[in-house]
Short mmCIF file of C-alpha atoms (C1' of nucleotides) in Angstrom, two decimals:
data_model
loop_
_atom_site.label_atom_id
_atom_site.label_comp_id
_atom_site.label_asym_id
_atom_site.label_seq_id
_atom_site.Cartn_x
_atom_site.Cartn_y
_atom_site.Cartn_z
CA MET A 1 20.17 30.31 2.83
CA TYR A 2 16.51 29.07 4.07
CA GLU A 3 16.36 27.92 7.83
CA LYS A 4 13.74 24.81 8.59
CA LEU A 5 11.33 25.97 10.30
CA ARG A 6 10.88 26.02 14.19
CA GLY A 7 10.08 22.11 15.39
CA VAL A 8 10.99 19.75 12.43
CA ARG A 9 13.88 18.22 11.10
CA ASP A 10 15.59 17.51 8.38
CA PHE A 11 16.22 13.53 7.77
CA TYR A 12 20.47 12.72 6.59
CA PRO A 13 21.36 9.15 5.68
CA GLU A 14 22.97 8.82 9.16
CA ASP A 15 19.86 9.63 10.50
CA HIS A 16 18.03 7.02 8.56
CA ILE A 17 20.33 3.57 9.60
CA GLY A 18 18.72 4.30 12.91
CA ARG A 19 15.17 5.66 11.81
CA ARG A 20 14.86 2.08 9.60
CA HIS A 21 16.17 -0.05 11.93
CA MET A 22 13.30 1.54 14.40
CA HIS A 23 10.64 1.57 11.66
CA ASP A 24 11.37 -2.14 11.32
CA ALA A 25 11.54 -3.30 15.17
CA LEU A 26 8.14 -1.86 15.45
CA TYR A 27 6.75 -3.09 12.36
CA ALA A 28 7.75 -6.56 12.84
CA THR A 29 6.91 -6.16 16.08
CA ALA A 30 3.21 -5.00 15.70
CA ARG A 31 3.02 -8.00 12.63
CA SER A 32 3.92 -11.12 15.26
CA TYR A 33 0.83 -9.64 17.59
CA GLY A 34 -1.42 -9.56 13.38
CA PHE A 35 -1.13 -5.88 13.23
CA LYS A 36 -2.08 -4.96 10.24
CA GLU A 37 -0.63 -1.50 9.05
CA VAL A 38 -3.03 1.11 7.22
CA THR A 39 -2.09 4.45 6.73
CA THR A 40 -4.28 7.64 7.02
CA PRO A 41 -3.83 10.42 4.81
CA SER A 42 -2.22 14.01 6.55
CA ILE A 43 -4.61 16.53 6.26
CA GLU A 44 -8.39 15.67 7.65
CA PRO A 45 -11.38 17.48 7.84
CA LEU A 46 -11.31 20.02 10.12
CA GLU A 47 -14.86 19.27 12.27
CA LEU A 48 -12.87 15.71 12.71
CA ILE A 49 -10.12 16.80 15.13
CA THR A 50 -12.20 19.37 16.72
CA LYS A 51 -15.44 16.20 17.00
CA LYS A 52 -12.59 14.26 19.32
CA SER A 53 -11.22 16.95 21.57
CA GLY A 54 -12.87 20.67 21.44
CA ASP A 55 -12.65 23.31 19.72
CA ALA A 56 -10.01 24.57 21.99
CA ILE A 57 -7.25 22.27 20.21
CA VAL A 58 -7.37 24.63 17.27
CA ASN A 59 -5.23 26.94 18.36
CA GLU A 60 -2.29 24.16 19.21
CA ILE A 61 -2.32 22.72 15.73
CA TYR A 62 -1.69 22.89 11.71
CA ALA A 63 -5.72 24.23 10.99
CA PHE A 64 -6.35 26.44 7.47
CA GLN A 65 -8.70 26.85 4.94
CA ASP A 66 -7.80 25.20 1.38
CA LYS A 67 -8.09 27.29 -1.84
CA GLY A 68 -12.31 25.73 -1.93
CA GLY A 69 -12.74 27.02 2.31
CA ARG A 70 -12.86 24.18 3.55
CA ASP A 71 -11.69 24.23 6.86
CA ILE A 72 -9.23 21.15 7.43
CA CYS A 73 -6.26 20.84 9.02
CA LEU A 74 -2.65 18.32 9.40
CA ILE A 75 -3.68 16.07 11.45
CA PRO A 76 -2.41 15.99 15.23
CA GLU A 77 -3.06 12.84 15.69
CA LEU A 78 -3.79 8.85 14.30
CA THR A 79 -6.96 8.10 16.28
CA PRO A 80 -9.72 10.62 14.75
CA SER A 81 -8.21 9.11 10.84
CA ILE A 82 -8.48 5.19 11.79
CA ALA A 83 -12.12 6.46 13.65
CA ARG A 84 -12.99 7.82 10.28
CA MET A 85 -11.25 4.36 8.52
CA VAL A 86 -13.14 2.30 10.36
CA ILE A 87 -16.27 3.46 10.83
CA SER A 88 -16.76 4.01 6.52
CA ARG A 89 -16.01 -0.17 6.58
CA GLN A 90 -17.39 -0.53 9.95
CA LYS A 91 -20.13 -3.48 9.19
CA GLU A 92 -17.83 -5.20 6.65
CA LEU A 93 -14.43 -5.20 8.10
CA VAL A 94 -13.89 -8.86 10.39
CA LYS A 95 -13.79 -8.00 14.26
CA PRO A 96 -11.35 -6.79 15.80
CA VAL A 97 -10.21 -4.73 13.71
CA LYS A 98 -6.06 -4.81 14.66
CA TRP A 99 -4.39 -2.03 12.90
CA CYS A 100 -1.23 -0.42 13.25
CA SER A 101 0.76 2.47 11.02
CA LEU A 102 3.44 4.48 11.44
CA SER A 103 1.99 7.66 11.16
CA ARG A 104 3.61 11.83 10.57
CA HIS A 105 1.58 14.66 12.78
CA TRP A 106 2.01 18.05 13.17
CA ARG A 107 1.26 19.61 16.61
CA TYR A 108 1.78 24.04 17.09
CA GLU A 109 3.39 24.28 20.01
CA ARG A 110 6.92 24.69 22.10
CA PRO A 111 9.08 22.35 21.12
CA GLN A 112 10.79 21.00 23.65
CA ARG A 113 12.64 17.34 24.54
CA GLY A 114 11.11 14.68 22.29
CA ARG A 115 8.52 16.61 21.31
CA GLN A 116 8.67 18.83 17.68
CA ARG A 117 5.55 20.37 15.46
CA GLU A 118 6.57 17.15 12.79
CA PHE A 119 7.03 13.93 14.72
CA TYR A 120 6.29 10.81 13.62
CA GLN A 121 4.60 8.26 15.52
CA PHE A 122 3.44 4.74 15.56
CA ASN A 123 0.32 3.83 16.16
CA VAL A 124 -1.82 0.48 17.46
CA ASP A 125 -5.49 -0.40 18.12
CA ILE A 126 -7.64 -2.80 18.41
CA LEU A 127 -11.37 -2.09 17.90
CA GLY A 128 -14.51 -4.56 17.69
CA VAL A 129 -14.00 -6.15 21.69
CA ARG A 130 -14.19 -5.05 25.12
CA SER A 131 -12.49 -7.93 26.83
CA SER A 132 -9.69 -7.91 29.04
CA ARG A 133 -7.50 -9.98 26.71
CA ALA A 134 -8.41 -6.84 23.80
CA ASP A 135 -6.76 -4.87 27.33
CA PHE A 136 -3.89 -6.81 28.09
CA GLU A 137 -2.92 -7.53 23.92
CA THR A 138 -2.94 -4.56 23.27
CA ILE A 139 -0.18 -4.09 26.67
CA ALA A 140 1.46 -6.78 26.15
CA CYS A 141 2.63 -5.70 22.38
CA GLY A 142 3.51 -2.67 23.65
CA ILE A 143 6.00 -3.61 25.71
CA ASP A 144 7.58 -5.99 23.40
CA CYS A 145 7.80 -3.19 21.09
CA MET A 146 10.40 -1.60 23.80
CA LEU A 147 11.98 -4.94 23.91
CA SER A 148 12.58 -4.78 20.20
CA LEU A 149 14.53 -1.75 21.03
CA GLY A 150 16.53 -3.55 22.94
CA LEU A 151 14.91 -0.93 26.38
CA ASP A 152 14.22 -2.44 29.07
CA ASN A 153 14.27 0.47 31.55
CA PHE A 154 10.38 1.36 31.22
CA ARG A 155 7.68 0.51 33.34
CA PHE A 156 3.90 0.25 32.04
CA HIS A 157 1.72 2.03 35.23
CA ILE A 158 -1.13 0.24 34.29
CA SER A 159 -5.18 1.82 35.33
CA ASP A 160 -8.83 2.54 35.18
CA ARG A 161 -10.21 5.40 34.94
CA THR A 162 -13.25 4.82 36.46
CA LEU A 163 -12.15 3.32 39.81
CA ILE A 164 -11.45 6.46 40.35
CA GLU A 165 -14.35 8.12 38.53
CA GLN A 166 -16.42 6.00 40.59
CA PHE A 167 -14.26 6.72 44.27
CA PHE A 168 -15.21 10.27 43.18
CA THR A 169 -19.26 9.75 42.74
CA SER A 170 -20.01 8.17 45.52
CA HIS A 171 -18.89 10.37 47.19
CA GLY A 172 -21.05 13.21 45.71
CA ILE A 173 -17.84 14.95 43.69
CA ASP A 174 -17.42 15.33 39.88
CA ALA A 175 -15.19 13.70 38.41
CA SER A 176 -13.90 15.20 35.34
CA GLN A 177 -12.89 18.81 37.62
CA ALA A 178 -12.00 15.99 40.02
CA PHE A 179 -9.83 14.29 37.67
CA SER A 180 -7.87 17.14 35.70
CA ILE A 181 -6.56 17.83 39.77
CA VAL A 182 -5.21 14.32 39.85
CA ASP A 183 -3.22 14.10 37.07
CA LYS A 184 -1.39 17.07 37.48
CA ARG A 185 -0.82 15.44 41.33
CA THR A 186 3.54 14.45 40.42
CA LYS A 187 3.35 18.42 39.45
CA VAL A 188 2.81 20.03 42.77
CA ASN A 189 3.50 19.74 45.79
CA GLU A 190 1.55 18.37 48.75
CA GLY A 191 -0.59 21.33 49.96
CA GLU A 192 -1.12 22.65 46.62
CA PHE A 193 -3.10 19.04 45.88
CA ARG A 194 -5.39 19.00 48.74
CA ASP A 195 -6.21 22.51 48.35
CA MET A 196 -7.04 22.02 44.62
CA LEU A 197 -9.34 19.21 45.88
CA SER A 198 -10.46 21.04 48.97
CA GLY A 199 -11.30 23.15 46.05
CA ILE A 200 -14.17 20.87 44.51
CA GLY A 201 -14.89 19.06 47.94
CA VAL A 202 -12.87 16.49 48.81
CA GLY A 203 -12.98 15.99 53.11
CA ASP A 204 -10.04 14.74 55.02
CA GLU A 205 -11.06 12.13 55.33
CA CYS A 206 -12.29 11.34 50.96
CA TYR A 207 -8.22 13.07 50.73
CA GLU A 208 -7.04 10.57 52.99
CA GLN A 209 -9.17 6.92 51.53
CA LEU A 210 -7.95 8.80 47.54
CA GLU A 211 -4.31 9.28 48.64
CA GLY A 212 -4.31 6.14 49.79
CA LEU A 213 -4.59 4.49 46.86
CA LEU A 214 -2.82 7.16 44.55
CA SER A 215 0.02 6.45 46.21
CA LEU A 216 -0.37 2.30 45.55
CA ASN A 217 2.25 1.03 42.97
CA GLY A 218 3.23 -2.78 42.82
CA PRO A 219 2.23 -5.65 40.76
CA ILE A 220 -1.27 -5.86 39.98
CA HIS A 221 -2.04 -9.18 41.93
CA GLU A 222 -0.30 -8.16 45.22
CA THR A 223 -1.63 -4.12 45.18
CA LEU A 224 -5.41 -5.38 43.48
CA PRO A 225 -7.20 -6.05 47.47
CA GLU A 226 -5.77 -3.36 48.91
CA VAL A 227 -7.77 -1.37 46.38
CA LYS A 228 -10.95 -3.27 46.33
CA GLU A 229 -10.53 -2.96 50.81
CA THR A 230 -9.99 1.03 50.22
CA LEU A 231 -12.56 1.67 47.79
CA GLY A 232 -14.84 -0.50 49.08
CA ALA A 233 -18.58 -0.90 47.35
CA CYS A 234 -18.88 1.89 44.59
CA GLY A 235 -21.22 0.53 41.95
CA ALA A 236 -21.36 -2.04 39.62
CA HIS A 237 -18.70 0.58 37.17
CA ALA A 238 -16.07 0.03 39.84
CA ASP A 239 -16.17 -3.41 40.55
CA ASP A 240 -16.11 -4.05 36.25
CA ALA A 241 -13.51 -2.48 36.07
CA LEU A 242 -11.17 -4.72 39.25
CA THR A 243 -12.17 -7.59 37.33
CA THR A 244 -10.93 -6.38 33.99
CA LEU A 245 -7.55 -5.19 35.98
CA GLU A 246 -7.81 -8.52 38.24
CA GLU A 247 -8.22 -10.05 34.54
CA ILE A 248 -5.17 -7.58 32.57
CA GLY A 249 -3.28 -8.68 35.66
CA SER A 250 -3.20 -12.59 35.86
CA LEU A 251 -2.91 -12.61 31.69
CA LEU A 252 0.38 -10.64 31.64
CA GLU A 253 1.96 -13.01 34.61
CA SER A 254 0.74 -15.64 32.73
CA TYR A 255 2.56 -14.72 29.60
CA GLY A 256 5.30 -13.12 31.73
CA MET A 257 5.31 -9.84 31.52
CA ASP A 258 4.19 -8.37 35.46
CA GLU A 259 7.90 -7.63 35.89
CA HIS A 260 7.46 -4.78 33.48
CA CYS A 261 4.20 -3.76 34.82
CA THR A 262 2.77 -1.71 37.72
CA LEU A 263 -0.49 -1.46 39.14
CA ASP A 264 -1.06 2.73 39.25
CA LEU A 265 -4.63 4.36 40.24
CA SER A 266 -2.68 7.81 39.55
CA ILE A 267 -2.81 7.29 35.95
CA VAL A 268 -6.00 8.76 34.66
CA ARG A 269 -4.95 10.77 31.94
CA GLY A 270 -5.65 13.87 31.56
CA LEU A 271 -9.07 14.81 30.71
CA ALA A 272 -8.82 12.47 27.69
CA TYR A 273 -11.29 10.20 25.64
CA TYR A 274 -10.20 7.28 27.69
CA THR A 275 -13.24 5.67 29.02
CA ASP A 276 -11.45 3.22 30.95
CA MET A 277 -8.05 1.15 31.71
CA VAL A 278 -6.08 3.18 30.98
CA PHE A 279 -1.43 3.13 31.15
CA GLU A 280 1.03 4.86 31.22
CA VAL A 281 4.88 4.83 30.09
CA PHE A 282 7.79 5.70 32.70
CA ASP A 283 10.91 5.04 33.28
CA LYS A 284 12.18 2.69 36.21
CA ARG A 285 13.34 5.81 38.55
CA ARG A 286 10.84 8.17 36.77
CA SER A 287 12.76 10.67 35.67
CA MET A 288 11.11 11.67 33.21
CA ARG A 289 7.91 12.80 32.03
CA SER A 290 6.03 9.72 30.92
CA LEU A 291 7.56 8.68 27.75
CA PHE A 292 3.79 7.68 26.45
CA GLY A 293 0.29 5.97 26.67
CA GLY A 294 -2.53 4.72 25.69
CA GLY A 295 -5.72 3.06 26.70
CA ARG A 296 -9.95 2.02 25.32
CA TYR A 297 -11.85 4.18 24.77
CA ASP A 298 -15.00 2.67 24.27
CA ASN A 299 -17.09 6.10 23.06
CA LEU A 300 -15.02 7.40 20.39
CA ILE A 301 -16.41 5.82 17.29
CA GLU A 302 -19.98 6.62 18.05
CA LEU A 303 -19.28 10.26 18.47
CA LEU A 304 -17.25 10.51 15.47
CA GLY A 305 -20.67 8.84 13.55
CA GLY A 306 -20.42 5.11 13.96
CA GLN A 307 -22.33 2.40 15.12
CA PRO A 308 -21.03 1.81 18.89
CA MET A 309 -17.97 -0.27 18.79
CA PRO A 310 -15.57 -1.33 21.37
CA ALA A 311 -11.24 -0.39 20.94
CA VAL A 312 -8.27 0.08 22.74
CA GLY A 313 -4.78 0.74 21.57
CA PHE A 314 -1.52 3.25 22.10
CA ALA A 315 0.55 5.64 20.28
CA ILE A 316 4.28 5.79 20.55
CA GLY A 317 6.36 8.95 19.79
CA MET A 318 9.66 8.49 17.57
CA PRO A 319 11.17 11.82 19.19
CA LEU A 320 11.14 10.52 22.22
CA LEU A 321 11.63 6.64 21.40
CA GLU A 322 15.00 7.77 19.67
CA LEU A 323 16.18 9.67 22.68
CA LEU A 324 16.09 6.63 24.94
CA MET A 325 17.78 3.84 22.41
CA ARG A 326 20.46 6.60 22.32
CA GLU A 327 20.81 6.96 25.74
CA GLU A 328 20.23 3.20 26.19
CA GLY A 329 23.26 3.04 23.45
CA THR A 330 21.11 0.45 21.36
CA TRP A 331 20.80 3.57 18.32
CA PRO A 332 22.75 1.43 15.54
CA GLU A 333 25.74 3.88 14.32
CA PRO A 334 25.32 4.12 10.70
CA SER A 335 27.93 2.26 8.64
CA PHE A 336 26.68 1.91 5.42
CA GLY A 337 30.14 1.57 2.65
CA PRO A 338 29.61 -0.24 0.42
CA ASP A 339 30.08 -3.92 -0.19
CA TYR A 340 32.34 -3.44 -3.53
CA PHE A 341 33.91 -0.37 -4.89
CA VAL A 342 35.16 -1.39 -8.23
CA VAL A 343 38.70 0.80 -9.32
CA THR A 344 39.29 0.69 -12.84
CA ILE A 345 42.29 1.35 -14.77
CA GLY A 346 42.99 1.80 -18.26
CA ASP A 347 40.69 1.30 -20.89
CA VAL A 348 38.06 -2.02 -18.83
CA GLU A 349 34.84 -0.23 -19.22
CA ARG A 350 33.36 -3.26 -20.65
CA GLU A 351 35.09 -5.72 -18.21
CA ALA A 352 34.48 -3.73 -14.92
CA PHE A 353 31.28 -3.07 -16.61
CA SER A 354 29.98 -6.48 -16.62
CA LEU A 355 31.93 -7.27 -12.74
CA ILE A 356 29.29 -3.81 -11.56
CA ARG A 357 26.16 -5.01 -13.04
CA ALA A 358 26.67 -9.33 -11.78
CA LEU A 359 27.42 -7.49 -8.17
CA ARG A 360 25.05 -5.44 -8.39
CA ALA A 361 22.57 -7.88 -8.54
CA LYS A 362 23.49 -9.15 -4.72
CA THR A 363 24.74 -6.74 -3.37
CA THR A 364 25.90 -3.02 -3.25
CA VAL A 365 28.52 -1.38 -5.55
CA GLU A 366 29.46 0.96 -6.35
CA TYR A 367 32.67 3.33 -8.48
CA ASP A 368 34.20 6.69 -9.36
CA LEU A 369 31.74 8.92 -11.55
CA SER A 370 35.15 11.44 -12.24
CA GLY A 371 37.63 9.87 -13.59
CA LYS A 372 40.09 9.94 -10.63
CA ASN A 373 43.40 7.66 -11.22
CA LEU A 374 43.76 4.67 -8.94
CA SER A 375 45.79 6.55 -5.81
CA ASN A 376 42.11 8.74 -5.94
CA GLN A 377 39.79 6.12 -6.35
CA MET A 378 41.35 3.94 -3.49
CA ASN A 379 40.81 7.45 -1.55
CA LEU A 380 37.00 7.14 -2.28
CA ALA A 381 36.57 3.51 -1.65
CA ASN A 382 38.08 4.35 2.05
CA SER A 383 36.64 7.65 2.84
CA ILE A 384 33.13 6.50 1.12
CA GLY A 385 33.66 3.33 3.57
CA ALA A 386 33.73 0.24 0.62
CA ARG A 387 34.42 -3.18 2.54
CA ARG A 388 36.10 -4.68 -0.54
CA VAL A 389 38.34 -2.83 -3.73
CA ILE A 390 38.06 -4.79 -6.55
CA ILE A 391 40.98 -3.35 -9.06
CA VAL A 392 39.78 -4.06 -12.83
CA GLY A 393 43.34 -3.27 -14.78
CA GLU A 394 44.79 -3.72 -18.01
CA ARG A 395 47.15 -5.90 -16.90
CA ASP A 396 44.32 -7.94 -15.19
CA VAL A 397 41.87 -8.20 -17.90
CA LYS A 398 44.89 -8.65 -20.29
CA SER A 399 44.91 -12.42 -17.53
CA HIS A 400 41.49 -12.47 -17.12
CA VAL A 401 41.98 -11.90 -13.20
CA PHE A 402 40.40 -9.48 -10.74
CA THR A 403 42.10 -8.20 -7.92
CA VAL A 404 40.46 -7.69 -4.81
CA LYS A 405 41.47 -6.59 -1.89
CA ASP A 406 40.03 -6.09 1.89
CA MET A 407 40.02 -3.00 2.53
CA GLU A 408 39.94 -3.48 6.27
CA THR A 409 42.95 -5.63 6.56
CA GLY A 410 44.94 -5.06 3.59
CA ASP A 411 44.48 -8.97 2.45
CA GLN A 412 44.56 -8.37 -1.22
CA GLN A 413 44.69 -11.15 -3.23
CA GLN A 414 44.21 -12.05 -7.37
CA VAL A 415 41.17 -14.12 -8.34
CA PRO A 416 40.39 -15.16 -12.31
CA MET A 417 37.34 -13.73 -13.38
CA ASP A 418 35.29 -17.68 -14.47
CA GLU A 419 35.87 -18.45 -10.73
CA PHE A 420 34.79 -15.09 -9.32
CA TYR A 421 31.73 -15.07 -11.05
CA LYS A 422 31.14 -18.23 -9.96
CA THR A 423 31.66 -18.17 -6.18
CA LEU A 424 29.97 -15.46 -7.16
CA LYS A 425 26.39 -17.35 -8.00
CA GLU A 426 26.70 -19.73 -5.18
"C1'" G B 1 1.24 32.00 25.04
"C1'" C B 2 5.00 32.60 30.06
"C1'" C B 3 9.94 31.37 32.56
"C1'" G B 4 15.33 29.88 31.99
"C1'" G B 5 20.34 28.88 29.44
"C1'" G B 6 22.33 29.54 24.93
"C1'" G B 7 23.80 31.34 19.19
"C1'" U B 8 32.03 32.38 16.54
"C1'" A B 9 33.19 28.34 9.30
"C1'" G B 10 30.29 22.09 7.71
"C1'" G B 11 31.04 19.93 12.73
"C1'" G B 12 33.97 21.46 18.04
"C1'" U B 13 36.13 25.81 19.10
"C1'" A B 14 39.41 30.51 21.34
"C1'" G B 15 38.72 35.74 21.79
"C1'" C B 16 34.18 38.42 25.30
"C1'" A B 17 35.59 40.53 31.52
"C1'" U B 18 38.64 45.01 30.57
"C1'" G B 19 35.76 47.33 22.75
"C1'" G B 20 40.89 48.23 19.47
"C1'" U B 21 45.56 44.43 13.94
"C1'" U B 22 43.95 40.62 8.52
"C1'" A B 23 39.58 36.60 14.68
"C1'" U B 24 42.38 31.16 16.97
"C1'" C B 25 43.15 26.47 17.27
"C1'" C B 26 40.80 21.36 15.92
"C1'" U B 27 38.40 18.84 12.67
"C1'" A B 28 35.71 18.18 7.66
"C1'" A B 29 34.96 18.75 1.99
"C1'" A B 30 36.99 19.99 -2.26
"C1'" G B 31 41.89 19.63 -4.98
"C1'" G B 32 47.05 18.27 -5.84
"C1'" A B 33 51.80 16.43 -4.36
"C1'" C B 34 51.63 9.99 -5.98
"C1'" U B 35 50.93 7.20 -13.49
"C1'" G B 36 48.97 -0.17 -10.05
"C1'" U B 37 47.20 0.67 -4.86
"C1'" G B 38 43.15 3.10 0.20
"C1'" G B 39 44.00 5.69 5.49
"C1'" A B 40 50.10 8.68 6.92
"C1'" U B 41 52.25 13.70 5.78
"C1'" C B 42 52.66 18.51 3.19
"C1'" C B 43 50.95 22.11 -0.22
"C1'" U B 44 46.17 24.86 -1.79
"C1'" U B 45 41.31 26.07 -1.78
"C1'" U B 46 36.71 26.42 0.79
"C1'" G B 47 34.52 28.96 4.92
"C1'" A B 48 31.92 32.10 10.42
"C1'" C B 49 30.71 36.18 14.59
"C1'" U B 50 22.05 34.61 14.27
"C1'" C B 51 19.14 38.80 11.89
"C1'" G B 52 17.82 44.14 12.77
"C1'" G B 53 18.14 48.56 15.95
"C1'" G B 54 21.86 51.51 19.53
"C1'" U B 55 25.74 53.36 22.57
"C1'" U B 56 30.70 54.10 20.15
"C1'" C B 57 35.74 57.56 16.80
"C1'" A B 58 35.71 51.86 17.00
"C1'" A B 59 30.83 46.83 18.81
"C1'" A B 60 32.05 38.79 18.11
"C1'" U B 61 33.15 41.55 22.98
"C1'" C B 62 28.37 46.90 25.19
"C1'" U B 63 22.79 47.22 24.91
"C1'" C B 64 17.97 46.47 23.03
"C1'" G B 65 14.68 43.53 20.58
"C1'" G B 66 13.46 39.75 16.45
"C1'" C B 67 14.75 34.44 14.77
"C1'" C B 68 16.69 30.35 15.44
"C1'" C B 69 18.83 26.01 19.17
"C1'" U B 70 17.31 23.89 24.80
"C1'" G B 71 14.74 22.72 29.41
"C1'" G B 72 10.19 23.93 32.06
"C1'" C B 73 5.22 25.65 32.57
"C1'" C B 74 0.20 25.46 29.81
"C1'" C B 75 -1.41 21.45 26.77
"C1'" C B 76 0.13 17.00 25.21
"C1'" A B 77 -5.18 14.75 22.12
#
RNA sequence: GCCGGGGUAGGGUAGCAUGGUUAUCCUAAAGGACUGUGGAUCCUUUGACUCGGGUUCAAAUCUCGGCCCUGGCCCCA
């Protein structure tokens, strides 16, 4: 007996019913937006990952040397690989590049709710276009992904990092330090938060203004004027961001999705590589951590060796989605009995096999593999959840009929063989 | 890496405080009773104290450590 390794999961047949449903729904949604499916390798040069995320990440991932002494790793996220793929065909790809991918990832970290060491994640990215429409399209696709899974207890909190960044810069404060503090706002109490900010030089007046900005939360078109008022003139970058947010808000409204969105400048997404628009998805009551997130990352392609190329996207983890679907009751119950189970009595192999082959051309059929008697064949049919049983017995064969039994109602009738085959062809 | 909760057959559990017969019950699975009919019933079988050390005449029970699960922190790319 071996135990499975920590943080990994076995998927048994019954797990695949829901998984298949979830994957199909996500792909179908992305496909309806025109996203094309890609698959990356599961191993990449370690440098591809560290270039994006820094050397410290090596402690959090599965990194090792292969037999040739190369430093490689199991991919902890998809974006670097996507970037690599885009860069190697950067010239020839028609822009925008719209790709989606369901990929497997590994992170060497402590497993906890909705987080495992090996997991699947669904990514959606638009590369090559910097526009509010691309931002909007990404968000809209994310919303439809959730809706397609029967989930509606969520809200997209949309922000733009440059607003808070410009706010700090215009007050002479280092923005990158400030971001990591802002990111902790909901995790520490008010006093601690204020102390941390004081530590990097945020004065009382500045703090009041910041608090005003961070606590705003509401429909984009209603909330944005307040942001403008508080920010005042913070420079061209901030003005661009405001315009973009305004456009995103108006697009979401026209598209009929603004009810799922709220403006929330406290979203900065840690020290991530995001450049402008960012969003994070929470359940409506914000009772849990963020469900997933995404945003614009316009510098990454260049950082990884390509020509400068704007990009926007999101990634959503499957473990958490499954949890949500189970909680909402939209995770499908496993039911996978065959449509037919063929029971035989006596020496009727030829008749049974031609029936089975004919049925298998259209549907799922099973039969006893172990030589059970009639009663035990029925038993087996019942316990695997077969919807119908067809009895092929010596007496039936002599009179050219099949006995067809509905396992749910218990009704059973004799159907002439030709008639049965005829209806099967229709 | 840090803090908390937990671990008894495949699943669910009783027993643990107060150490003491062959570890309880339900369920599941396999086989059988039934020789042209499943779900019911009955019979048989499979099957567990997470691992290791300590205390003790005796440990599922007390104690220490590891492993795993679980909630959170760090991190979240």
